[in-house]
Short mmCIF file of C-alpha atoms in Angstrom, two decimals:
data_model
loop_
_atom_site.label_atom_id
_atom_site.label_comp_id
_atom_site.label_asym_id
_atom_site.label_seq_id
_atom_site.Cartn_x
_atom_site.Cartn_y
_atom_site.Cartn_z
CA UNK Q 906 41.29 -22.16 -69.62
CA UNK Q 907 43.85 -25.14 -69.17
CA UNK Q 908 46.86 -22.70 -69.25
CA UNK Q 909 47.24 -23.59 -65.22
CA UNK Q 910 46.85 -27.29 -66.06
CA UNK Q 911 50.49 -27.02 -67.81
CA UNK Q 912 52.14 -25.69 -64.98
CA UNK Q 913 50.87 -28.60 -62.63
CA UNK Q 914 51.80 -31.07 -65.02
CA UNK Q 915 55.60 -30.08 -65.04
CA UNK Q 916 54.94 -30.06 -61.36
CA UNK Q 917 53.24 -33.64 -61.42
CA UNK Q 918 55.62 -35.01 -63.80
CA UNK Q 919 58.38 -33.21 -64.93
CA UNK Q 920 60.88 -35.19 -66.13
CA UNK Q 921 57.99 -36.36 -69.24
CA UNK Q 922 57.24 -32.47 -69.14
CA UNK Q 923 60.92 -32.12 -70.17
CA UNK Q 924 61.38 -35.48 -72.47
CA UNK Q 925 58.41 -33.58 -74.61
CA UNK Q 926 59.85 -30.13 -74.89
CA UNK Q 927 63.12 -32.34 -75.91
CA UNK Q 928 61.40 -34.11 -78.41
CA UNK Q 929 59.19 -30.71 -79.58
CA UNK Q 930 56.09 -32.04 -78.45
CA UNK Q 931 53.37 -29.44 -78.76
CA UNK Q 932 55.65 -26.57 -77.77
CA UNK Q 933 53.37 -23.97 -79.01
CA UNK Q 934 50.57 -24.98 -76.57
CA UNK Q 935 53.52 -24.93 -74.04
CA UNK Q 936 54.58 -21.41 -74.35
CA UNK Q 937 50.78 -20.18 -74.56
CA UNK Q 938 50.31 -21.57 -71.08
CA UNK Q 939 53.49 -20.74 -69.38
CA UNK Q 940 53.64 -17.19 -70.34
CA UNK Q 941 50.08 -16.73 -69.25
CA UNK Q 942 50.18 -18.67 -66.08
CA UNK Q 943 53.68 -17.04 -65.14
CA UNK Q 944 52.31 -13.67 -66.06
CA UNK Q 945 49.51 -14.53 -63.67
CA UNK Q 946 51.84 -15.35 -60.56
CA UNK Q 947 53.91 -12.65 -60.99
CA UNK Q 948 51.26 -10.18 -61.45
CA UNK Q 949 49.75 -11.77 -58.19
CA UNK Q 950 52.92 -11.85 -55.90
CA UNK Q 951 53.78 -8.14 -57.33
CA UNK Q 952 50.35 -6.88 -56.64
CA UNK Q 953 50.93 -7.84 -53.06
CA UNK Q 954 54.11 -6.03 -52.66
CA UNK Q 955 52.79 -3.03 -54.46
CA UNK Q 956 50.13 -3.14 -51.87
CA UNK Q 957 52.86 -2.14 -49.07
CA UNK Q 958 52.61 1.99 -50.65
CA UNK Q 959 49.17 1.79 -52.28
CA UNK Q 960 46.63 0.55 -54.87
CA UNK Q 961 48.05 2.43 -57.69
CA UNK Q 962 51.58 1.32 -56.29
CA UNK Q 963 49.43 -2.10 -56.73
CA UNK Q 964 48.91 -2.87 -60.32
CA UNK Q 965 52.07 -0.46 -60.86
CA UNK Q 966 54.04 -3.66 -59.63
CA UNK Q 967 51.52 -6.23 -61.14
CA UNK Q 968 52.25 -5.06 -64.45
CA UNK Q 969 55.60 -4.38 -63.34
CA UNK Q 970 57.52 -7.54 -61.61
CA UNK Q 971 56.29 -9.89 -65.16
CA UNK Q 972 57.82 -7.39 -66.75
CA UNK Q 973 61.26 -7.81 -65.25
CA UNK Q 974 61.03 -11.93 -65.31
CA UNK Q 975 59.49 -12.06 -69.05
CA UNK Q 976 61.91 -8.83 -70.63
CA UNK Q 977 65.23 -10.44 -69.15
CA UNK Q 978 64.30 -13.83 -70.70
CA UNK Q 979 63.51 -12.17 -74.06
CA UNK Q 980 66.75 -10.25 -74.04
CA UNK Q 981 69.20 -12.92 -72.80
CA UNK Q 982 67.53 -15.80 -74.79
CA UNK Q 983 68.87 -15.05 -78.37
CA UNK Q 984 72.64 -15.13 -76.52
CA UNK Q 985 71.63 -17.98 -75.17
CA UNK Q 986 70.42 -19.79 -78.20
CA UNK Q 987 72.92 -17.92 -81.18
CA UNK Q 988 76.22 -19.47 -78.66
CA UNK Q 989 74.75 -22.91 -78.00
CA UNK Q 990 74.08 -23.38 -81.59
CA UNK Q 991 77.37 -21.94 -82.87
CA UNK Q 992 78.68 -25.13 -80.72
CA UNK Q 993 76.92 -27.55 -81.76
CA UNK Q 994 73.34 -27.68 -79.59
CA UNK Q 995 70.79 -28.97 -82.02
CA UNK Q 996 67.62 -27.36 -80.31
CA UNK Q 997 66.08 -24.63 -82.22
CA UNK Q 998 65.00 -21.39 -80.67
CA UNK Q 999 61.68 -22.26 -80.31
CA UNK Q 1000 62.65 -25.38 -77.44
CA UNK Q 1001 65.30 -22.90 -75.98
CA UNK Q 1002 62.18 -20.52 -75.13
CA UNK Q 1003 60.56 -22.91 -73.85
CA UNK Q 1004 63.28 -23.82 -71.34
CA UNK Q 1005 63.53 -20.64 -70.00
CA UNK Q 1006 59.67 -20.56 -69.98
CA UNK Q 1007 59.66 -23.40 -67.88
CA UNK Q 1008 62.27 -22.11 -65.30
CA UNK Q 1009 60.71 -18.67 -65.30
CA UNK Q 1010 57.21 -20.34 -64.42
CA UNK Q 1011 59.37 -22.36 -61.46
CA UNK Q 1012 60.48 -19.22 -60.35
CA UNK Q 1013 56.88 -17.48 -60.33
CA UNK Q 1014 55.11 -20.24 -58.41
CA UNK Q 1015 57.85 -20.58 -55.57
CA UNK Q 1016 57.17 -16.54 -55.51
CA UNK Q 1017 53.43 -17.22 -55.13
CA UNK Q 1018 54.07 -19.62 -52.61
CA UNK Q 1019 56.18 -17.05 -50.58
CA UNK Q 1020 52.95 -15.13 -50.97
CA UNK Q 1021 51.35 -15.50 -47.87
CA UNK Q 1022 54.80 -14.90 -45.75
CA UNK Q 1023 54.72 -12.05 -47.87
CA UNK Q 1024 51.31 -11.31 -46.78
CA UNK Q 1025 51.97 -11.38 -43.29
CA UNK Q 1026 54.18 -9.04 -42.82
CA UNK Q 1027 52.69 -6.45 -45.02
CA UNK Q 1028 49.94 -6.53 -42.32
CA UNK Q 1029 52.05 -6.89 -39.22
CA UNK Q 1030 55.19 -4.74 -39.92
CA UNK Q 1031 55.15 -1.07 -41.23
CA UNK Q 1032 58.67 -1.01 -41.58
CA UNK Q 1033 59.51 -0.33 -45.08
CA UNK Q 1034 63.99 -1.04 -44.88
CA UNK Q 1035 62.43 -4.85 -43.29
CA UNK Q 1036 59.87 -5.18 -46.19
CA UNK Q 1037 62.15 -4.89 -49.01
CA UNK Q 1038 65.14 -6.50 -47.27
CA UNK Q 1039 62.45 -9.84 -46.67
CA UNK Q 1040 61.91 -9.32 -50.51
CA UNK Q 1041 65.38 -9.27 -51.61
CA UNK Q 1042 66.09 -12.41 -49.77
CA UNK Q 1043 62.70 -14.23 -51.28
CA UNK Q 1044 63.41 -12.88 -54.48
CA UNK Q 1045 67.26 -14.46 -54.15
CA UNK Q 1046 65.93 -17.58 -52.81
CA UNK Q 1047 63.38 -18.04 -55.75
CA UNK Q 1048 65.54 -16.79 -58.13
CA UNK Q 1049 68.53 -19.03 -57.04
CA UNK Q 1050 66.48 -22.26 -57.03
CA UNK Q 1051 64.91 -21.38 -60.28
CA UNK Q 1052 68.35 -20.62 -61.96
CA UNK Q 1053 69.36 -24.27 -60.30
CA UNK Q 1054 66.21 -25.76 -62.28
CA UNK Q 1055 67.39 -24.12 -65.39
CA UNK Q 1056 70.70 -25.48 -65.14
CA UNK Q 1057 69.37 -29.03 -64.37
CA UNK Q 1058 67.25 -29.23 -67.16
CA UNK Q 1059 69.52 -27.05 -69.78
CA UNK Q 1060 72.66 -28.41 -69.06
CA UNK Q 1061 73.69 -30.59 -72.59
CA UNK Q 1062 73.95 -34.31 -72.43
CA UNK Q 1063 76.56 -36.06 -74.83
CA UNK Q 1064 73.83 -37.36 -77.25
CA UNK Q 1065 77.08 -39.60 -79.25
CA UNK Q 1066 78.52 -36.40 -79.76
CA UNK Q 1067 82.24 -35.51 -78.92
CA UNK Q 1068 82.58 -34.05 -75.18
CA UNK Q 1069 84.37 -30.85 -75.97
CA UNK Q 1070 80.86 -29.06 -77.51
CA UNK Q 1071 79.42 -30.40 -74.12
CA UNK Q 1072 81.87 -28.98 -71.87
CA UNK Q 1073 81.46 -25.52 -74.41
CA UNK Q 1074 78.26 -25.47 -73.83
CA UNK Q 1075 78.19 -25.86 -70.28
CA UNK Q 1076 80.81 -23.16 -69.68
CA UNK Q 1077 78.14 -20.90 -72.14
CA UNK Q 1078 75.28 -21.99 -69.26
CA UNK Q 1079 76.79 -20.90 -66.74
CA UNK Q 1080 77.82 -17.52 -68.23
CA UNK Q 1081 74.63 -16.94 -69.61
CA UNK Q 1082 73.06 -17.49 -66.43
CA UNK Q 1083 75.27 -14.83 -64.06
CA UNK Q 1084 74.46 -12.81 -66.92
CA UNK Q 1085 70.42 -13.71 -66.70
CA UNK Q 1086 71.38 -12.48 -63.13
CA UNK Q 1087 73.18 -9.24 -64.23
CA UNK Q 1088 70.40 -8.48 -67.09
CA UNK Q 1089 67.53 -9.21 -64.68
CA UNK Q 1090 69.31 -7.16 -61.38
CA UNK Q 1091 69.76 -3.98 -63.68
CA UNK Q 1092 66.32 -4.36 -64.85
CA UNK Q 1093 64.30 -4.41 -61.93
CA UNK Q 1094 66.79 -1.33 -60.63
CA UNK Q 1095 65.45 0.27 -63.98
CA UNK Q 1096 61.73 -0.34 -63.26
CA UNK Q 1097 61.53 0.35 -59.85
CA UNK Q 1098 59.90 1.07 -57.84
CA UNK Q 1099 58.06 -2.07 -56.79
CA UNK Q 1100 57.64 -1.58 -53.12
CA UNK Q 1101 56.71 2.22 -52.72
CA UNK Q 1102 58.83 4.01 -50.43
CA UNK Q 1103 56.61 5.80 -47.96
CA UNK Q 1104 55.40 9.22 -49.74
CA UNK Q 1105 53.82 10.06 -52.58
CA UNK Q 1106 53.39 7.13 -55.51
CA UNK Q 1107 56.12 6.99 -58.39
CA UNK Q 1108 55.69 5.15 -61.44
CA UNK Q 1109 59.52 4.92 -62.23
CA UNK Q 1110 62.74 6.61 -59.97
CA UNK Q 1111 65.33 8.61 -61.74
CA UNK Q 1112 67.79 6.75 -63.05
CA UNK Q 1113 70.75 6.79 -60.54
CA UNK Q 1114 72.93 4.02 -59.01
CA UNK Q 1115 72.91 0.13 -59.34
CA UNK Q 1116 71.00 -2.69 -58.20
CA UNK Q 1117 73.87 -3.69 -55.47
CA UNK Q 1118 74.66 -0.03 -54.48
CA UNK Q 1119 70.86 0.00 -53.40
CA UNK Q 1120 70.75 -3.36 -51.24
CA UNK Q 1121 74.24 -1.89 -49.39
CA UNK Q 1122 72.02 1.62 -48.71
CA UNK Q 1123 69.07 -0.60 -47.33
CA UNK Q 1124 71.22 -2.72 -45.13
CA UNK Q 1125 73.19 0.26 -44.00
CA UNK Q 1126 69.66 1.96 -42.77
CA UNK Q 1127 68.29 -1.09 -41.22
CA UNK Q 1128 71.38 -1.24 -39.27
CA UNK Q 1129 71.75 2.06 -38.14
CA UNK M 1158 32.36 -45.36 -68.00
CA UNK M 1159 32.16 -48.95 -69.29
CA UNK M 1160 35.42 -49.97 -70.61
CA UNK M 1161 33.82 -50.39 -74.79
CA UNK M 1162 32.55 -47.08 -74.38
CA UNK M 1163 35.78 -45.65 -73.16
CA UNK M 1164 37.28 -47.60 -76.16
CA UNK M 1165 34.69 -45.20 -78.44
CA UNK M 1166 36.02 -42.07 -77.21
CA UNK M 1167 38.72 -40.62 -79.11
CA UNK M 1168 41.07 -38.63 -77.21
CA UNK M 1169 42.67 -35.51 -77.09
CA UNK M 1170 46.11 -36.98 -78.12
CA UNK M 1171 44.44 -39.11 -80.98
CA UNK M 1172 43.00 -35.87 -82.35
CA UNK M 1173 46.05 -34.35 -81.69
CA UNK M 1174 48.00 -37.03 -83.60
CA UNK M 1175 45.43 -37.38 -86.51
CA UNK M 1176 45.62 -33.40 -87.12
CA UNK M 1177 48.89 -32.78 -86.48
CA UNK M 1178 47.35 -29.59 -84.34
CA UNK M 1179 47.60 -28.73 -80.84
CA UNK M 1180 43.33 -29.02 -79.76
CA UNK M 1181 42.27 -26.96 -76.77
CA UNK M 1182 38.67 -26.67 -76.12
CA UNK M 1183 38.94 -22.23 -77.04
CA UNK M 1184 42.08 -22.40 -79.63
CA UNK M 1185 43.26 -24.65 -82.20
CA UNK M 1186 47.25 -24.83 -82.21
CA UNK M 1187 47.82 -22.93 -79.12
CA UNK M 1188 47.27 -18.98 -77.96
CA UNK M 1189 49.98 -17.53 -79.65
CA UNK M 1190 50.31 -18.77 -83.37
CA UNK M 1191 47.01 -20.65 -83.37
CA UNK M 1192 43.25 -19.43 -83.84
CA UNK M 1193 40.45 -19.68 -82.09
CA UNK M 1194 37.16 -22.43 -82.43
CA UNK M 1195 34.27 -20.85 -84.19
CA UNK M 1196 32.17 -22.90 -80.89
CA UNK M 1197 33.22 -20.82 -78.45
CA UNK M 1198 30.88 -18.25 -78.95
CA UNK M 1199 27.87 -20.65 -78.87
CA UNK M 1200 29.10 -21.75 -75.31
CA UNK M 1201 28.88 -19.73 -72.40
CA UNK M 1202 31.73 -21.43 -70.31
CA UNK M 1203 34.33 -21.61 -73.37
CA UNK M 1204 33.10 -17.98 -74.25
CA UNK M 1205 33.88 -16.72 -70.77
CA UNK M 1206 37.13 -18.16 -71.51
CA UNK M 1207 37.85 -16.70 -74.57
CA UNK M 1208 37.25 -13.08 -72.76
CA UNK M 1209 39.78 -13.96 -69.96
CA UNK M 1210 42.38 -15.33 -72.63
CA UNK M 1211 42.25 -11.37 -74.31
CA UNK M 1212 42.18 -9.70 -70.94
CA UNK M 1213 45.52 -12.10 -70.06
CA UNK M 1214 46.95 -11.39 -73.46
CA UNK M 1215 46.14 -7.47 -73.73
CA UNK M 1216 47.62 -7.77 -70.13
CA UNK M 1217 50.74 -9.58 -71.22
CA UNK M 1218 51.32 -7.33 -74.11
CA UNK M 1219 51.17 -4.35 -71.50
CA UNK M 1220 54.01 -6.17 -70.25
CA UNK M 1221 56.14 -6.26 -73.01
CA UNK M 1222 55.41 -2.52 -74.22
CA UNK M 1223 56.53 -1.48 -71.04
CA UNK M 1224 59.91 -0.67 -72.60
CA UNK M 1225 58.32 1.56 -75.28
CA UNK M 1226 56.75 3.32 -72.17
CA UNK M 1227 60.00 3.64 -70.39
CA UNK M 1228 61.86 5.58 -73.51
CA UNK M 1229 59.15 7.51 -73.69
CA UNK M 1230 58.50 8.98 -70.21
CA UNK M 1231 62.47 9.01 -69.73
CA UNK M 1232 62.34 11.03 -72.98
CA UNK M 1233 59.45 13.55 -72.29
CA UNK M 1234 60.06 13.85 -68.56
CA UNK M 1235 61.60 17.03 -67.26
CA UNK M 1236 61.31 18.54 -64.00
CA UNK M 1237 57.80 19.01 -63.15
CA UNK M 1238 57.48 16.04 -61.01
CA UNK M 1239 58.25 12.32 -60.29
CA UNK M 1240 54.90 11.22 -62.10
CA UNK M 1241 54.83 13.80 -65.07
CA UNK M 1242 55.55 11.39 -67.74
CA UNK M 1243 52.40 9.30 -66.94
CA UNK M 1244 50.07 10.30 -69.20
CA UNK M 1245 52.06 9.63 -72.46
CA UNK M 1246 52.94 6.62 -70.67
CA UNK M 1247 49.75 4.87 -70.33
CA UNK M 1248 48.80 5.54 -73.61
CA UNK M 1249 52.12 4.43 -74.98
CA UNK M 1250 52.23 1.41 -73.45
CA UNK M 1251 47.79 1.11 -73.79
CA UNK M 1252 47.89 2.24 -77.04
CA UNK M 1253 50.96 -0.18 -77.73
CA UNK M 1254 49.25 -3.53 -76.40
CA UNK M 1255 46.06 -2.80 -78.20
CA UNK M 1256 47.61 -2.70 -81.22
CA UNK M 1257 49.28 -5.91 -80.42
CA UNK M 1258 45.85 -7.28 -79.30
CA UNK M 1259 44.39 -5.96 -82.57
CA UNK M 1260 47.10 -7.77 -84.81
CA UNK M 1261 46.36 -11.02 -82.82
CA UNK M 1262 43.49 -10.89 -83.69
CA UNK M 1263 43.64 -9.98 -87.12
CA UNK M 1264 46.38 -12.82 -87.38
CA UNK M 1265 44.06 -15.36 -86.22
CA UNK M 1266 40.72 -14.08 -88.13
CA UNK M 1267 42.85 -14.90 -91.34
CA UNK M 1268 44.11 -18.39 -90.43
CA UNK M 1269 41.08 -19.23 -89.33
CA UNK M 1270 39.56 -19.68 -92.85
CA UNK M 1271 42.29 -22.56 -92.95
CA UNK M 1272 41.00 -24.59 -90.19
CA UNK M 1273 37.68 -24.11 -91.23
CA UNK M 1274 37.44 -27.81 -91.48
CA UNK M 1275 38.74 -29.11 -88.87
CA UNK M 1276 36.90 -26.87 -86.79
CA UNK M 1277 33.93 -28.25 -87.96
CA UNK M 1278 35.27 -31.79 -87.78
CA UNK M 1279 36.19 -30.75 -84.43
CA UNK M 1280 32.22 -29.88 -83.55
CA UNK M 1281 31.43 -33.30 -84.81
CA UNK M 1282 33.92 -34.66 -82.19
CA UNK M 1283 32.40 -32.66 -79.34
CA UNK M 1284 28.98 -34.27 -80.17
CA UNK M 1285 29.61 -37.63 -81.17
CA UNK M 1286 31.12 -37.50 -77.68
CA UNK M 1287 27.71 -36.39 -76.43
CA UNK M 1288 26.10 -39.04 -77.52
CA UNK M 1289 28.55 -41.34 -75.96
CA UNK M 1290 28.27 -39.29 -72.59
CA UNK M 1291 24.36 -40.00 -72.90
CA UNK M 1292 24.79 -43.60 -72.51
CA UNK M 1293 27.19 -43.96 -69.78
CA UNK M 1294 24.60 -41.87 -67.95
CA UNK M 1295 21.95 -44.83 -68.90
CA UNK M 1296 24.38 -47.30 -68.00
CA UNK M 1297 24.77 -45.68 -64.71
CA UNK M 1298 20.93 -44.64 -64.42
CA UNK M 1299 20.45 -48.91 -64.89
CA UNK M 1300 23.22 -49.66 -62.47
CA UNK M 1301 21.86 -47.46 -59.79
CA UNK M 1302 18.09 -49.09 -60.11
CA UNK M 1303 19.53 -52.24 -59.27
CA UNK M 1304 18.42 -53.86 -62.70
CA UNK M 1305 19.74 -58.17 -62.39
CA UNK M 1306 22.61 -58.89 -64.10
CA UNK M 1307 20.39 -61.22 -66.63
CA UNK M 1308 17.63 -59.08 -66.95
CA UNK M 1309 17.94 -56.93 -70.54
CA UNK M 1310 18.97 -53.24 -69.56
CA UNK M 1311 17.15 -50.36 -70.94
CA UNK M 1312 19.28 -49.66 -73.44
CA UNK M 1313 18.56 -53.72 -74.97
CA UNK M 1314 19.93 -53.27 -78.62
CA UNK M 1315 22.76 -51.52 -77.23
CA UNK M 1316 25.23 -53.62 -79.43
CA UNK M 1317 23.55 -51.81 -82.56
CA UNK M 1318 23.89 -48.76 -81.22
CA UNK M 1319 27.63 -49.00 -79.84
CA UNK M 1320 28.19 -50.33 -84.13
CA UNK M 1321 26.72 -46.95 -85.29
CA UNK M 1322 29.08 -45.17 -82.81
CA UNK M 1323 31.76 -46.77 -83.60
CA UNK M 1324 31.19 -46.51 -87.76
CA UNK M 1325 30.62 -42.45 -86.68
CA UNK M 1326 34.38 -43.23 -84.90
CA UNK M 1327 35.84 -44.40 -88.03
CA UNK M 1328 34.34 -41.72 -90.29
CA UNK M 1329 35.23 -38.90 -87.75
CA UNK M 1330 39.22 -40.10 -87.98
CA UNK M 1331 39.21 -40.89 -91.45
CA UNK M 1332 37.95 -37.37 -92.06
CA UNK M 1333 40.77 -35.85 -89.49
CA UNK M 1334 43.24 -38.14 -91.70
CA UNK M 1335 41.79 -36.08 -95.19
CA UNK M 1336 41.34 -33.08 -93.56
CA UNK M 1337 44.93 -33.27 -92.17
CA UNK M 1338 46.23 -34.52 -96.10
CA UNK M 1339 44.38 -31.28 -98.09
CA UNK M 1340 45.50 -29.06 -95.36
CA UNK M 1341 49.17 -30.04 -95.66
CA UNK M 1342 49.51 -30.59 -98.85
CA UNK M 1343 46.78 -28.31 -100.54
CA UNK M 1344 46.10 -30.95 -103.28
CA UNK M 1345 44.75 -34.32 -104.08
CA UNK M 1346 45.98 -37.27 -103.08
CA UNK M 1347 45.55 -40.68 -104.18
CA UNK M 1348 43.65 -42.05 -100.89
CA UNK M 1349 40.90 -39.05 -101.05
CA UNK M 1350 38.97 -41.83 -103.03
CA UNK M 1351 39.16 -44.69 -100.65
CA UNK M 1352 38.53 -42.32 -97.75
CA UNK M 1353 35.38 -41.02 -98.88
CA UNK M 1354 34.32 -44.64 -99.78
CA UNK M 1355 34.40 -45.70 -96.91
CA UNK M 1356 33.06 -42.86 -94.80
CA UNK M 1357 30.13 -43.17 -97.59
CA UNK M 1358 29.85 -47.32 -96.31
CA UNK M 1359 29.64 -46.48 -92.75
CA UNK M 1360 27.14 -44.11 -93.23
CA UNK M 1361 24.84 -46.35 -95.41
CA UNK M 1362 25.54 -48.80 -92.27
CA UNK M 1363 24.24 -46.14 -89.75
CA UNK M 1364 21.33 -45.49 -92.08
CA UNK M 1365 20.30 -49.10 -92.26
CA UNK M 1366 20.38 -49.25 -88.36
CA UNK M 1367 18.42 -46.47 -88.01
CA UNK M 1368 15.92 -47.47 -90.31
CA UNK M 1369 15.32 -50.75 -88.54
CA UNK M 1370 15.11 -48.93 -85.02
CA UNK M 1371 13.22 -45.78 -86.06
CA UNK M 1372 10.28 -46.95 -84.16
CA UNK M 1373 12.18 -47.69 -80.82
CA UNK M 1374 13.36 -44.96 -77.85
CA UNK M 1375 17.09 -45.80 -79.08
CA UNK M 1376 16.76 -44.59 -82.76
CA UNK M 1377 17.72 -41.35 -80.80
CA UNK M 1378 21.09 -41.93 -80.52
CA UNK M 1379 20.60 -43.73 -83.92
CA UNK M 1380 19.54 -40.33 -85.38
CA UNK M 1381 22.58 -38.49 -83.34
CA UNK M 1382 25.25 -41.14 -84.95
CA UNK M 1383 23.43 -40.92 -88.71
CA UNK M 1384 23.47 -36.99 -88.26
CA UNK M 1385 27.31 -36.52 -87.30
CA UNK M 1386 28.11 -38.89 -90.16
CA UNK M 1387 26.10 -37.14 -92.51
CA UNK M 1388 27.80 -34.28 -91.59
CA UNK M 1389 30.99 -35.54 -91.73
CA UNK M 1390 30.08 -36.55 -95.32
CA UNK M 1391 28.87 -33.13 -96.46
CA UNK M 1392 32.25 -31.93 -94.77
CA UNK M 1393 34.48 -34.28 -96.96
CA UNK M 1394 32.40 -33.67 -100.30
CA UNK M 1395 33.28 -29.80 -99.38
CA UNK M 1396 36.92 -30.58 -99.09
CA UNK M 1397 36.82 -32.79 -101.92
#
């Protein structure tokens, strides 16, 4: 089981990490152990939160907060891949997934590293308005710096070829990664809940609302 | 590890190279696409790993049939309560991933009659590395009883030995390189001759070694290096 041993190598050295994915250097291998390892952090860090309501509430969320990572790369990726291509990006699909892997994976360690923060106030606060308002921020946080990563390593080089299909394709990046945002908010709206508001467990809400009409209601009934 | 036999080893991203596979220690060519080694079952620690690797993919596949479960209960849901849906849920979404699981594995049990071979080749690897392993731990055994630098170590026709291994080396990659060339290709090429020639040489080599140190402590790793590279042989005449 060396799927963890992947991970720490883009950690150790990620530049060579990216120069292989560049070059399609055993990308297969690569995908194995990034989905599995950032299935495995995200199954961690949303057991924890699940833990706020109750056990079932528990592996609800395990299975659960993957989900939303892994599902809004799979549905965003073939936009993604179909507009870089039309303008010129010579990467196939394959190395585009594998991108994404690797900045989903970013994403899911800096989440397991909030873990114990995360910890901490599950056993010293009871206040469920403060526990998902401290998520929404960590989730931001994580999420912003992994969408930075992204860019970094997705954003096209001239390689000798004319700088208008660069400048395309950058403009594409950036769309496509508000939209990751849009995709990925709507998504974990859909599949909540992930925290367990006090009562009796859910396995989904009724559908109702939007991801930013919710974060408004929680900040209006911290504040009040 | 002395530096000549570090030189002996061959490593991951030779193997790698010479096959023109991704190696793991459980799966040849990686989780998803690749198949699994025949070995792991015959080792308790790789086996244990295999197990884990389902659980993670049967969990992961939960994970992406959670959609499937989401139509459903959003179909078949009506008043009755927040959690009536659940049932035809989980076994949606159970019943889903299992099947996904079960193709997996049906995908891989039919490649894997195509790196038959190489897994076996593979094997080969594992144990010619072994042997290799054996005698850094005499080397280190010798170091650690504080044996003069001019006094013979225990392992005193270690230069015949180290020649077997390293015939065993060139047979193991020559028979990657074949292996590799019938797998791609599916035919016969010209060099399937020459290959076998010479893997047929190093073994007659290794044979003649053994022969003269049958009666010594060392015609152990003698018999090790002749039995890989008879092996090996038998593997090539197979593919040949």
């Amino acid at each position: 089981m060396n799927y963890f041993s992947t991970v720490i190598s883009l950690l150790r050295d990620r530049n060579e990490f990216l120069e292989e994915i560049h070059n399609g250097v055993k990308l297969k291998s690569k995908i194995s152990a990034l989905m599995i390892s950032s299935f495995c952090f995200f199954a961690v860090y949303g057991a924890i939160i699940g833990t706020f309501h109750s056990p079932l509430q528990a592996a609800s969320s395990a299975i659960k907060l993957p989900a939303l990572y892994l599902i809004t790369l799979l549905v965003c990726l073939p936009t993604l891949y179909i507009f870089n291509v039309l303008f010129g990006a010579k990467q196939t699909i394959t190395q585009h997934f594998t991108y994404l892997l690797t900045a989903v994976s970013v994403i899911a360690l800096l989440l397991c590293g909030f873990a114990p923060v995360t910890l901490f106030f599950l056993i010293t606060v009871n206040d469920y308005s403060f526990f998902l308002l401290l998520n929404v921020i960590i989730f931001t946080l994580t999420g912003i710096l992994g969408v930075s990563f992204l860019y970094q390593i997705m954003r096209p080089v001239a390689d000798g070829e004319n700088g208008q299909g660069v400048k395309v394709r950058t403009s594409i990046l950036r769309f496509w990664l508000c939209l990751y945002g849009f995709v990925g908010s709507q998504l974990g709206w859909t599949l909540r809940p992930f925290f367990g508001s006090p009562g009796q467990f859910e396995l989904f809400r009724p559908r109702e609302g939007s991801f930013f009409s919710g974060v408004w209601n929680a900040l209006i009934n911290l504040l009040s | 590890m002395k530096a000549e036999l570090a030189d002996l080893m061959i490593s991951e991203q030779e193997i790698e190279r010479l096959s023109g596979c991704d190696v793991g220690s459980i799966f040849i060519g990686g989780v998803f696409g690749g198949v699994y080694r025949t070995s792991v079952f015959q080792d308790p620690q790789r086996l244990m790993g295999f197990c884990l690797t389902e659980v993670a993919v049967f969990l992961l596949s939960c994970v992406f049939t959670l959609p499937l479960g989401l139509v459903t209960i959003r179909n078949t849901s009506s008043n009755i309560g927040p959690n009536a849906g659940m049932v035809p849920f989980l076994v949606v979404v159970i019943g889903s991933a299992l099947l996904l699981v079960g193709a997996w594995n049906g995908y891989m049990a039919i490649r894997r009659s195509h790196f038959q071979r190489l897994m076996h080749l593979l094997d080969e690897i594992d144990r010619y590395h072994d042997v290799i392993q054996a005698i850094a731990v005499l080397d280190q055994l010798d170091s650690a009883s504080g044996l003069p630098a001019n006094q013979p170590s225990s392992l005193h026709n270690r230069a015949e030995v180290l020649e077997a291994l390293r015939l065993t080396r060139d047979s193991l990659i020559a028979s990657l390189m074949t292996e590799r060339i019938l797998r791609e290709s599916r035919g016969l090429l010209a060099r399937r001759q020459e290959l076998l020639a010479s893997i047929e040489t190093n073994l007659t080599t290794v044979r003649a070694l053994e022969m003269k140190h049958q009666a010594n402590e060392y015609g152990q790793f003698l018999n090790d290096a002749l039995e890989i590279g008879m092996r090996v042989q038998r593997e090539m005449q197979q593919m040949l």
